[in-house]
XYZ file of C-alpha atoms in Angstrom:
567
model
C 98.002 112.230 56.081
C 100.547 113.817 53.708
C 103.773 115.710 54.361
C 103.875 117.765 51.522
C 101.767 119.229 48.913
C 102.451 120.834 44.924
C 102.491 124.247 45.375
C 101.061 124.367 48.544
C 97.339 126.828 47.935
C 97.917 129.008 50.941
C 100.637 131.227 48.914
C 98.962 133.158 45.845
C 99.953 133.264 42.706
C 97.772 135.887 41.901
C 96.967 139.724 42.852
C 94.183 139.693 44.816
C 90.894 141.643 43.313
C 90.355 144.941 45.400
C 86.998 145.885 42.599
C 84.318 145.722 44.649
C 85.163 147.885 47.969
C 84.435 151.321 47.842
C 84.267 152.328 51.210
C 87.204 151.641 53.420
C 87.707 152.145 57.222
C 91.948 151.495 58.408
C 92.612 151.018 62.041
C 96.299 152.060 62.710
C 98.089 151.991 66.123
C 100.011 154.565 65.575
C 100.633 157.771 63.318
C 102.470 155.656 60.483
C 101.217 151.971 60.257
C 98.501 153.247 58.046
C 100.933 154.054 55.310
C 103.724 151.454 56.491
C 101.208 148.539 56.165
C 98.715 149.140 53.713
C 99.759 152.492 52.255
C 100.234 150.930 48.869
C 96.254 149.307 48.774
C 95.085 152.318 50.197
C 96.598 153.937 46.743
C 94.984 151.627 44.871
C 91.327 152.282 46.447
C 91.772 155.562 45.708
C 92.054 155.315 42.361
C 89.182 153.791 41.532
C 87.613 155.834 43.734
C 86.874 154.222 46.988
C 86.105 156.480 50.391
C 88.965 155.974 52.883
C 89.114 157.150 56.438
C 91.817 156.176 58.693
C 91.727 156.211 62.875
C 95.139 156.448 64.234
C 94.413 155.311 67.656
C 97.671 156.429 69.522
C 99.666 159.881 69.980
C 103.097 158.300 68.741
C 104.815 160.428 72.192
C 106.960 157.422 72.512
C 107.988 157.197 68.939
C 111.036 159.181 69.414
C 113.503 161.207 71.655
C 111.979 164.695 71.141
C 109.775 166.593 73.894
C 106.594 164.557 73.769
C 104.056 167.047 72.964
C 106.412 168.503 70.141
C 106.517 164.703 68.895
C 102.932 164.469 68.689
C 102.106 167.468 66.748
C 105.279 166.498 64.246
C 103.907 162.845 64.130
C 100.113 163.982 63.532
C 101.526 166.196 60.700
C 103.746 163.166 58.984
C 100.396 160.800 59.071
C 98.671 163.955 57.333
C 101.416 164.874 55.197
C 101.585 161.091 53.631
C 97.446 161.064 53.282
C 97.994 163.861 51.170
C 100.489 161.765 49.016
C 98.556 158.952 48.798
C 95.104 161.068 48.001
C 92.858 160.471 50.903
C 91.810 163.257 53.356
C 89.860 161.013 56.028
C 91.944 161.104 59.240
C 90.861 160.887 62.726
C 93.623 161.011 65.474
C 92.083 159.647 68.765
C 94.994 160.467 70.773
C 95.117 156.751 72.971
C 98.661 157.347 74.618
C 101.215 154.634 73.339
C 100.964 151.254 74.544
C 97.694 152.096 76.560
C 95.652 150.319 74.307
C 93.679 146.960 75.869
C 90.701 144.983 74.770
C 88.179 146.865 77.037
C 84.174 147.756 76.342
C 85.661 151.144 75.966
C 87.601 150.256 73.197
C 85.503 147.969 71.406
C 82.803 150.439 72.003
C 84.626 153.597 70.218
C 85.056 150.685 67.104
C 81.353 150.213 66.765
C 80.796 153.959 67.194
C 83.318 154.248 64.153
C 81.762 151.476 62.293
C 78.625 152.609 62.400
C 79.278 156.173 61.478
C 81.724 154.978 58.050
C 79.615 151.684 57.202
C 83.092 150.755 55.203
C 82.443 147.047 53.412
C 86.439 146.409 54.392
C 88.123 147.225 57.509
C 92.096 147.108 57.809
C 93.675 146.355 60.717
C 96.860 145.234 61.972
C 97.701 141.075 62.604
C 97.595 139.427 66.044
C 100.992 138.467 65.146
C 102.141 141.788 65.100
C 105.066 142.869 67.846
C 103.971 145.450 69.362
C 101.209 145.232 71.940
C 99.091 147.907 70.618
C 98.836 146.202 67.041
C 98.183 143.157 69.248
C 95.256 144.632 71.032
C 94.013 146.323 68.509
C 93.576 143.387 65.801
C 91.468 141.490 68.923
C 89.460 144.525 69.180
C 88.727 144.718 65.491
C 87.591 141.185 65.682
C 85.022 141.138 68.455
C 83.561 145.173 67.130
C 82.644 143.316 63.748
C 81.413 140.221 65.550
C 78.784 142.857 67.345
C 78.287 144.900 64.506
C 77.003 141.990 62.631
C 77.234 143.155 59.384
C 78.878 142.053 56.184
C 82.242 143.451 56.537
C 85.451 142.372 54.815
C 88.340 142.167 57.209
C 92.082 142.774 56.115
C 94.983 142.276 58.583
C 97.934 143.786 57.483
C 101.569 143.651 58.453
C 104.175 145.822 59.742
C 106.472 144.838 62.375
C 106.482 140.966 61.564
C 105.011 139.129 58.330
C 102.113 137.243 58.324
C 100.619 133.907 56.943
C 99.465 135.732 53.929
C 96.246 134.588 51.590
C 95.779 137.738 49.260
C 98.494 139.165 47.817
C 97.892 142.940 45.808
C 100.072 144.079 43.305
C 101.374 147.655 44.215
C 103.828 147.714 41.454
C 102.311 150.814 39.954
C 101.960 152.698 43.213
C 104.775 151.653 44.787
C 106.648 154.860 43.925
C 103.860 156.428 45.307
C 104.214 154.261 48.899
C 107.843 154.789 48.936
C 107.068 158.751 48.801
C 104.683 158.645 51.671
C 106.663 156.340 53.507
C 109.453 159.038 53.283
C 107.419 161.658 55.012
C 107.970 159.797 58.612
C 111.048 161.289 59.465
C 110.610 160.823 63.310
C 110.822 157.196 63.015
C 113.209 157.397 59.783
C 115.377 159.014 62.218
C 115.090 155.836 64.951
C 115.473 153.291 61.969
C 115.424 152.682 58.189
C 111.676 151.557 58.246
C 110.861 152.451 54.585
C 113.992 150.722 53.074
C 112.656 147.554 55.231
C 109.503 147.653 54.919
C 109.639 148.526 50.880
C 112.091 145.253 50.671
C 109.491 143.256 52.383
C 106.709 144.431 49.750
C 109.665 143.263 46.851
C 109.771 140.204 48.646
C 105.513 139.565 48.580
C 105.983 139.951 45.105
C 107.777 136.254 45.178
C 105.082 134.179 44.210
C 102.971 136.616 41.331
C 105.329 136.336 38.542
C 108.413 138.123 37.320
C 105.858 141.296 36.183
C 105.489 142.232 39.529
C 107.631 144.555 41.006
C 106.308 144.884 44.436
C 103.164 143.118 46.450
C 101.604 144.385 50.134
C 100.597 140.716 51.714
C 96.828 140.391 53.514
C 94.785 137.992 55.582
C 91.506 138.111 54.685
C 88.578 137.371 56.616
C 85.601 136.784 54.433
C 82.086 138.521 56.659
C 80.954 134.843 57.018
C 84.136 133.581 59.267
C 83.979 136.255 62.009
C 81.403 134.011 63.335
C 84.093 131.052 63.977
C 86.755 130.878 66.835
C 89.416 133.834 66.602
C 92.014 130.837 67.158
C 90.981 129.202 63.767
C 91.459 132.544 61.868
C 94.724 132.610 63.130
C 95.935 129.492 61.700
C 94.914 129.558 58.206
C 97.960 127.346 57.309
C 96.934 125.065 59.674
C 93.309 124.486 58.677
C 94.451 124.775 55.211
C 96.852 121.878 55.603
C 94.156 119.863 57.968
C 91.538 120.130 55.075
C 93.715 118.562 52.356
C 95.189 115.650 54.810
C 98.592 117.386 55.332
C 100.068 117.088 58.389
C 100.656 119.353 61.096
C 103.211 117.708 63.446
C 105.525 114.883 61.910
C 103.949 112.629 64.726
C 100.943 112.680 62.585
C 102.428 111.381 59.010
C 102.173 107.659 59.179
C 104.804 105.345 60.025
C 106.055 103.369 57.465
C 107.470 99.823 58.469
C 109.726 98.681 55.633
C 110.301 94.977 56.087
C 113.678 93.822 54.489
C 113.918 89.348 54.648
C 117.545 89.239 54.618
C 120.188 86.369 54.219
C 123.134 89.052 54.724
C 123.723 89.242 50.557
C 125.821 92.144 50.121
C 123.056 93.526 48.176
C 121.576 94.225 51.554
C 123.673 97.269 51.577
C 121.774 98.731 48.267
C 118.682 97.402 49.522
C 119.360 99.322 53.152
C 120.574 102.244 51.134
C 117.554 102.713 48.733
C 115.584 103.133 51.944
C 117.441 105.980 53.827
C 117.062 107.966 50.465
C 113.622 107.573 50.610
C 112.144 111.047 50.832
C 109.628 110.077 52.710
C 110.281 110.979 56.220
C 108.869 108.795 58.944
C 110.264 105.062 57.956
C 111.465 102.107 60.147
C 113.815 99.268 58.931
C 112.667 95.879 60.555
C 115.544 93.827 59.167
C 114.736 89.868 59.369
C 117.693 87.912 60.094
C 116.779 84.641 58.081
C 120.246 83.039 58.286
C 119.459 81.962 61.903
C 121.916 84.208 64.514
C 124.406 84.349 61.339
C 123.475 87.900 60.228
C 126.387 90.558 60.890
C 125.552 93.809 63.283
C 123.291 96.718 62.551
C 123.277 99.549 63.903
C 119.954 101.256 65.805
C 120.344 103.918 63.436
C 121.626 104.477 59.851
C 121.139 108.452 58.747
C 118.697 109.572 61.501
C 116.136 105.997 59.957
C 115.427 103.423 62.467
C 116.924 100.045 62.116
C 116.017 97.074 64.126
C 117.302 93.310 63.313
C 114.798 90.525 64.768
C 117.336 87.366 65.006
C 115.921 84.219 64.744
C 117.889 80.970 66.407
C 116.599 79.076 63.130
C 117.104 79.703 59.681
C 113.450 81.040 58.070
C 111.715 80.361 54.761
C 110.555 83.282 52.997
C 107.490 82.991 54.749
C 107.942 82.860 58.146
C 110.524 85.562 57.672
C 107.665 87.836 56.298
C 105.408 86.833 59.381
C 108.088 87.732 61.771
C 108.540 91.094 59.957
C 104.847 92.138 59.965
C 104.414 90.864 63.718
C 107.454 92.646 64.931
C 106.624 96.104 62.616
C 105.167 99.038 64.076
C 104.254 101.025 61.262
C 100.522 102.534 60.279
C 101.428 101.298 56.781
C 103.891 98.312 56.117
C 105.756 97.243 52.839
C 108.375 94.342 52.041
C 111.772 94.457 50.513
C 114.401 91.897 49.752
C 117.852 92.133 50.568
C 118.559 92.088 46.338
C 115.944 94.863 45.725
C 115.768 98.148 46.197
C 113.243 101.220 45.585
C 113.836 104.530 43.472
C 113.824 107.538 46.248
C 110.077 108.833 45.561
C 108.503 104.904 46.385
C 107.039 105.377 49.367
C 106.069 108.870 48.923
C 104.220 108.259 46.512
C 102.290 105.534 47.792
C 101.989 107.106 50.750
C 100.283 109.365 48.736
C 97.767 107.329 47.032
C 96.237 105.807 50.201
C 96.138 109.359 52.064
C 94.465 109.969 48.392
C 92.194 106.837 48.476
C 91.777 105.933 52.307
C 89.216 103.250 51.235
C 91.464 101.329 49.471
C 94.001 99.768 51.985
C 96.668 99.201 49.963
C 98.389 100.678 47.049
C 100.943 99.794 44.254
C 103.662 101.267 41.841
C 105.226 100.000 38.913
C 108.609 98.084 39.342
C 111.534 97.028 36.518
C 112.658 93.783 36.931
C 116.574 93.341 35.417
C 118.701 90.342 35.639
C 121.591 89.621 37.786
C 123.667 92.162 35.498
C 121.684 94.949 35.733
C 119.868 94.351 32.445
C 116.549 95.044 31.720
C 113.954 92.397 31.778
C 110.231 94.023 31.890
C 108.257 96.305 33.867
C 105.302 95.461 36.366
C 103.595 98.292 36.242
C 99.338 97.132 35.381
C 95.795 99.289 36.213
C 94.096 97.039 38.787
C 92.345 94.030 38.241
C 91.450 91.298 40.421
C 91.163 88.730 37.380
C 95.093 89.742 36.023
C 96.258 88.614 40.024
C 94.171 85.173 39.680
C 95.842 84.278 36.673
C 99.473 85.434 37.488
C 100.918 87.782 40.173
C 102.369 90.907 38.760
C 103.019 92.918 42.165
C 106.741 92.048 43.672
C 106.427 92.221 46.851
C 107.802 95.959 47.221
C 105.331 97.032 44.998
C 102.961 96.823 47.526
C 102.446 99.582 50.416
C 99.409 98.387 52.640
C 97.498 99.415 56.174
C 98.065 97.785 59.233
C 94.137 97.304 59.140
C 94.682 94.742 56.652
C 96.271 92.537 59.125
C 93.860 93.217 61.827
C 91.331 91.308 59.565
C 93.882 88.475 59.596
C 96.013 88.458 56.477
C 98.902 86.537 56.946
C 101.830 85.080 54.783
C 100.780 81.197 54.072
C 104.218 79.406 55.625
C 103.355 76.259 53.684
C 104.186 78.127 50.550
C 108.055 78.019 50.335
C 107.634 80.246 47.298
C 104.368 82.348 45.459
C 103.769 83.289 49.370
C 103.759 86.541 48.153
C 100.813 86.340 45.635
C 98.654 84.374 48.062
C 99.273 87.341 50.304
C 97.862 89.997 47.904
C 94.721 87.554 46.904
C 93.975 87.354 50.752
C 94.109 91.385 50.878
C 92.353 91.437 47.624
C 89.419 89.991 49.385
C 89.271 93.191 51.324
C 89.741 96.130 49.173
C 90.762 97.357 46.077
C 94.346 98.200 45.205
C 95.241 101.592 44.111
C 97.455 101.564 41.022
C 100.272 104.574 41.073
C 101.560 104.411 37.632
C 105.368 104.792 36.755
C 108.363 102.781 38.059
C 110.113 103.289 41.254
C 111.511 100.280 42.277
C 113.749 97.179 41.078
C 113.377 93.980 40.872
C 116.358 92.064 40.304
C 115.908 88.589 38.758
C 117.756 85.938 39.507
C 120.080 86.710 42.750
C 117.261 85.173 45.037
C 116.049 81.858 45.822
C 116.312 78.955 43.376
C 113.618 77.425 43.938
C 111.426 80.289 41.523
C 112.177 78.481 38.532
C 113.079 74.776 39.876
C 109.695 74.050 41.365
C 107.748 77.118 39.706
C 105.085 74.681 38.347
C 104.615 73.020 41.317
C 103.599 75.394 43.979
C 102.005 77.399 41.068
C 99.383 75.085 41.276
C 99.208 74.648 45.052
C 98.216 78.574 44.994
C 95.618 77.610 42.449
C 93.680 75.321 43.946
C 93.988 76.887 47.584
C 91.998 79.432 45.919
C 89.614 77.298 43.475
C 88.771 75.726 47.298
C 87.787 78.979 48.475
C 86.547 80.976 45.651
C 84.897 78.482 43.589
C 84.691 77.600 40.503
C 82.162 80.583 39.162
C 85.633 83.180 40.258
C 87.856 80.555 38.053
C 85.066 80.515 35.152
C 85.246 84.287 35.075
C 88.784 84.540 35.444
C 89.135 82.313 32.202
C 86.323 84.275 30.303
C 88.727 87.705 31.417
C 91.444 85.933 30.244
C 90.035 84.790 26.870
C 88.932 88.245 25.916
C 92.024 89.843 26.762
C 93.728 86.917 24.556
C 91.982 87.879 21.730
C 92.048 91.320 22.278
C 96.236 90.321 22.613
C 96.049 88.739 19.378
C 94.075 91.192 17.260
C 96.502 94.089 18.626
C 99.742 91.789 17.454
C 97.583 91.306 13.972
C 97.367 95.261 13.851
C 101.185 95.790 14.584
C 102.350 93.361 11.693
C 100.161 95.276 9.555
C 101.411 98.161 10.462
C 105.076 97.182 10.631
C 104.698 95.498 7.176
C 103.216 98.814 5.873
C 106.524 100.457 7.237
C 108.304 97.954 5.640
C 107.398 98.642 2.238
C 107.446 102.185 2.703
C 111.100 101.547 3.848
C 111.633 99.802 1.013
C 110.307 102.572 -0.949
C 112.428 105.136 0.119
C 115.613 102.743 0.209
C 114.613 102.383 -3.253
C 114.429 106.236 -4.137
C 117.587 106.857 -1.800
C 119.481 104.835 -4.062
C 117.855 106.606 -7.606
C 119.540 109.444 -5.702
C 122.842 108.615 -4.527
C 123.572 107.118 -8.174
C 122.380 110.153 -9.933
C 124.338 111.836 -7.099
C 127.417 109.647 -7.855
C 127.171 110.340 -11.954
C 127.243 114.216 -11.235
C 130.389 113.816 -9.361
C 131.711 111.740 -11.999
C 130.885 114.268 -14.649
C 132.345 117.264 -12.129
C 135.322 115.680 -11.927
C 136.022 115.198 -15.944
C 134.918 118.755 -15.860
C 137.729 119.905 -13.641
C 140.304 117.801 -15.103
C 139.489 119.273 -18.682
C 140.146 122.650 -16.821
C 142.714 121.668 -15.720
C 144.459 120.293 -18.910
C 143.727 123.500 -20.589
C 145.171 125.833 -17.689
C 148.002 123.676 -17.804
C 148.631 123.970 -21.848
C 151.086 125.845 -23.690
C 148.498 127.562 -26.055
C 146.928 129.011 -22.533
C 150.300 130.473 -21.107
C 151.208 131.641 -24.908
C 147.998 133.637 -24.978
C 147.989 135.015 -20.896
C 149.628 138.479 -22.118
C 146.772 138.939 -25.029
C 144.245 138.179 -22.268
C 145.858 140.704 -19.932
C 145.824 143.416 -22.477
C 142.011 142.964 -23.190
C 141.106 143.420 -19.571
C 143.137 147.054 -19.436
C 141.306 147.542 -23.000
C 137.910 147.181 -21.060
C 139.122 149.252 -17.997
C 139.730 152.182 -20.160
C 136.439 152.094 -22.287
């Protein structure tokens, strides 16, 4: 289960294509919604010649201050007045009084009666979530008459008093002109509140997501003829089952939680290591801290910027490996992944291996690239290999925080080898590799630094390098070892030839180096003669600016230039 998606798919980022309806039946509450909620598709239809016909269901006599059968006939006249704007002339008034609407047989009853008569192939009617009871009723009506009718119908719910979880946007950019001039002829409610200017802002705002061409969007729910037949509840919640059917979660409860298990001798690089975690943007993560130094380690606190923290203590100082065993038996996390107190990750680690095994459930673990850099911050390499089981029997290139991995894994019994006072780690992902596949998340995001930890990595490196070895030789066998060697033979060669083709090629851009060094120099000597010559040039000038026969004749020269003025 995710957290987040790209772009999440609900939204669209495109207009939504209105071609293929041509005859259109709009259920409106009252003497307005029509043109308030869908005026500007209704437009649309029009113009490409689509039937419309439009039931306003209620009177409107509450819908201002006025005597109420004065309000009627004025409100009955705006609904007509804007049809005439917007080009249809199908309008039935059916007179319900306001807020007398409820999901009766009568009701449901007058819908199939309408249905039947206008056969539309879409039907617009106001959202469940609407405000106002009426719009409330009336979208549950609209439901259960199509369910009856059993027909294929196209249902639209539109908004009005309170947006909706929209999955069809239409572009009314070239009618919205149009909308706004209907929308003006409702000056009873105009009167009570500035519906147009609010509504028309919330049709600039639907125009968000469909690019900076589109001035102005009305926002739908559409109900293909096919899902009438499912629970009303589930068409209510498209963001819901949308996010349920790409493993995105619903409630935070449901994300994962991440253990992060930090073996700490209370370095002050505990602090980056500690830090590194609460940036994580990953949002449900607990810090089990391992006191290895044996009731020595200083204080944490239960919480460090809103991330759980909790320090086992141990009365005896731990190798690596038992600290790791007390980490995974004290974590509670769905997925669990070490860290040293001289590491730390990049702020998208988790999330993105998170990520991968929601992506890959099958494989139980995953793993990102990691930098390794010396004490000083310097750059080392990077770990960051595709999968293969052969490249982790001949050397381990996962750190341990490379490595996110399921709870499951230790259910089947994988444990840290305490005999190993170093390599634990490796043993550890050639037990889980026994069980499942590792997904590979290309790109760094985390550090490895070199050389603050544990001595005993280069001292006795050899040593318990071979004690992994044949602990495995035992229980693989020597066909796994014969393979391994065959993998590693091939790749080898394939090594060699590769370093073969990069001396070529370097040697070819040698000499053409060489080449050009040689022409670059042709050039700046021919370069460095011109100058040479330029400046003789301009000190002859200036010698003969300078000399007494050019000052003596400066007067002749004068008087030819007048001489050449005049002709």
């Amino acid at each position: 289960m995710l957290d987040s998606s790209p772009e999440f798919p609900l939204y669209p980022n495109a207009s939504f294509d209105i071609s293929a309806f041509r005859n259109v039946l709009v259920l409106a509450p009252h003497p307005d919604d029509e043109v308030y909620g869908c005026g500007g598709l209704l437009r649309l239809l029009v113009e490409q010649g689509a039937k419309v016909h439009v039931l306003v269901f209620t009177n409107g006599a509450q819908g201002g201050d006025s005597d109420s059968d004065e309000l009627i006939t004025r409100r009955r006249a705006e609904s007509q007045a804007a049809a005439a704007v917007i080009g249809y002339s199908g309008l039935t008034f059916l007179d319900y009084e306001d807020r007398s609407l409820g999901f009766d047989d009568g009701l449901i009853q007058t819908l199939l009666e309408s249905l039947t008569e206008h056969q539309p192939d879409l039907v617009l009617a106001p959202a469940i979530t609407e405000r106002h009871p009426d719009h409330q009723v009336l979208a549950l009506a609209a439901v259960e008459a199509l369910r009856q009718l059993d027909q294929p119908v196209t249902l639209g719910f539109y908004e009005v008093s309170a947006p909706l979880i929209a999955n069809a946007l239409i572009d009314i950019s070239s009618v919205f002109e149009r909308k706004a001039q209907a929308m003006s002829c409702f000056a009873t409610q105009e009167a009570l509140e500035p519906y147009r200017q609010r509504l028309l802002a919330l049709n600039q705002y639907r125009a968000y997501s469909l690019g900076a061409d589109v001035a102005a969007a009305e926002a739908y729910q559409i109900v293909a003829p096919g899902e009438l037949r499912r629970s009303f509840v589930s068409l209510l919640q498209p963001a819901l089952r949308l996010r349920r059917s790409q493993q995105l979660a619903i409630d935070a409860a449901e994300l994962p939680l991440v253990s992060v298990i930090i073996r700490s001798v209370d370095r002050p690089s505990l602090n980056d290591a500690i830090a590194s975690v609460i940036a994580q943007t990953y949002p449900r993560i607990e810090m089990v801290v391992i006191d290895a130094t044996g009731g020595r380690h200083r204080r944490l606190p239960d919480y460090l910027h809103n991330r759980s923290v909790r320090l086992v203590q141990s009365e005896q100082p731990l190798s690596r490996a038992a600290a790791a065993n007390a980490g995974l038996h004290a974590a509670r996390g769905d997925e669990l992944i070490f860290l040293d107190d001289d590491d730390f990750f990049y702020p998208q680690h988790i999330a993105r291996l998170v990520q991968a095994r929601a992506q890959s459930p099958q494989n139980l673990a995953a793993y990102a690239g990691v930098e390794v850099v010396d004490a000083e911050g310097k750059h080392l390499l990077i770990y960051d290999h595709s999968w293969e089981f052969e490249r982790l029997l001949v050397t381990n290139f996962l750190p341990i925080h490379a490595v996110l991995f399921s709870r499951r894994l230790l259910d089947q019994g994988c444990r840290i080898d305490e005999n190993l006072p170093i390599l634990e780690d490796w043993d550890f992902w050639l037990q889980i590799a026994q069980l499942t596949t590792l997904s590979h998340v290309p790109g760094v995001s985390a550090v490895y630094r070199y050389g603050k930890g544990f001595s005993e990595h280069t001292k006795h490196y050899r040593e318990w390098r071979r004690t992994v070895v044949m602990k495995w030789l035992e229980k693989l066998g020597t066909t796994a070892f014969e393979q391994v060697f065959f993998w590693a033979a091939t790749h080898l060669d394939e090594a060699s030839q590769l370093v073969t083709y990069r001396e070529k090629q370097l040697a070819e851009c040698q000499n053409s180096l060489n080449e050009y060094q040689t022409q670059l120099a042709s050039v700046l000597g021919q370069l460095q003669h011109a100058q040479q010559e330029t400046q003789t040039l301009r000190s002859a000038l200036d010698s003969l600016l300078n000399s007494r026969s050019w000052r003596i004749t400066q007067p002749l020269r004068r008087f030819s230039q007048l001489i050449d003025r005049i002709r």
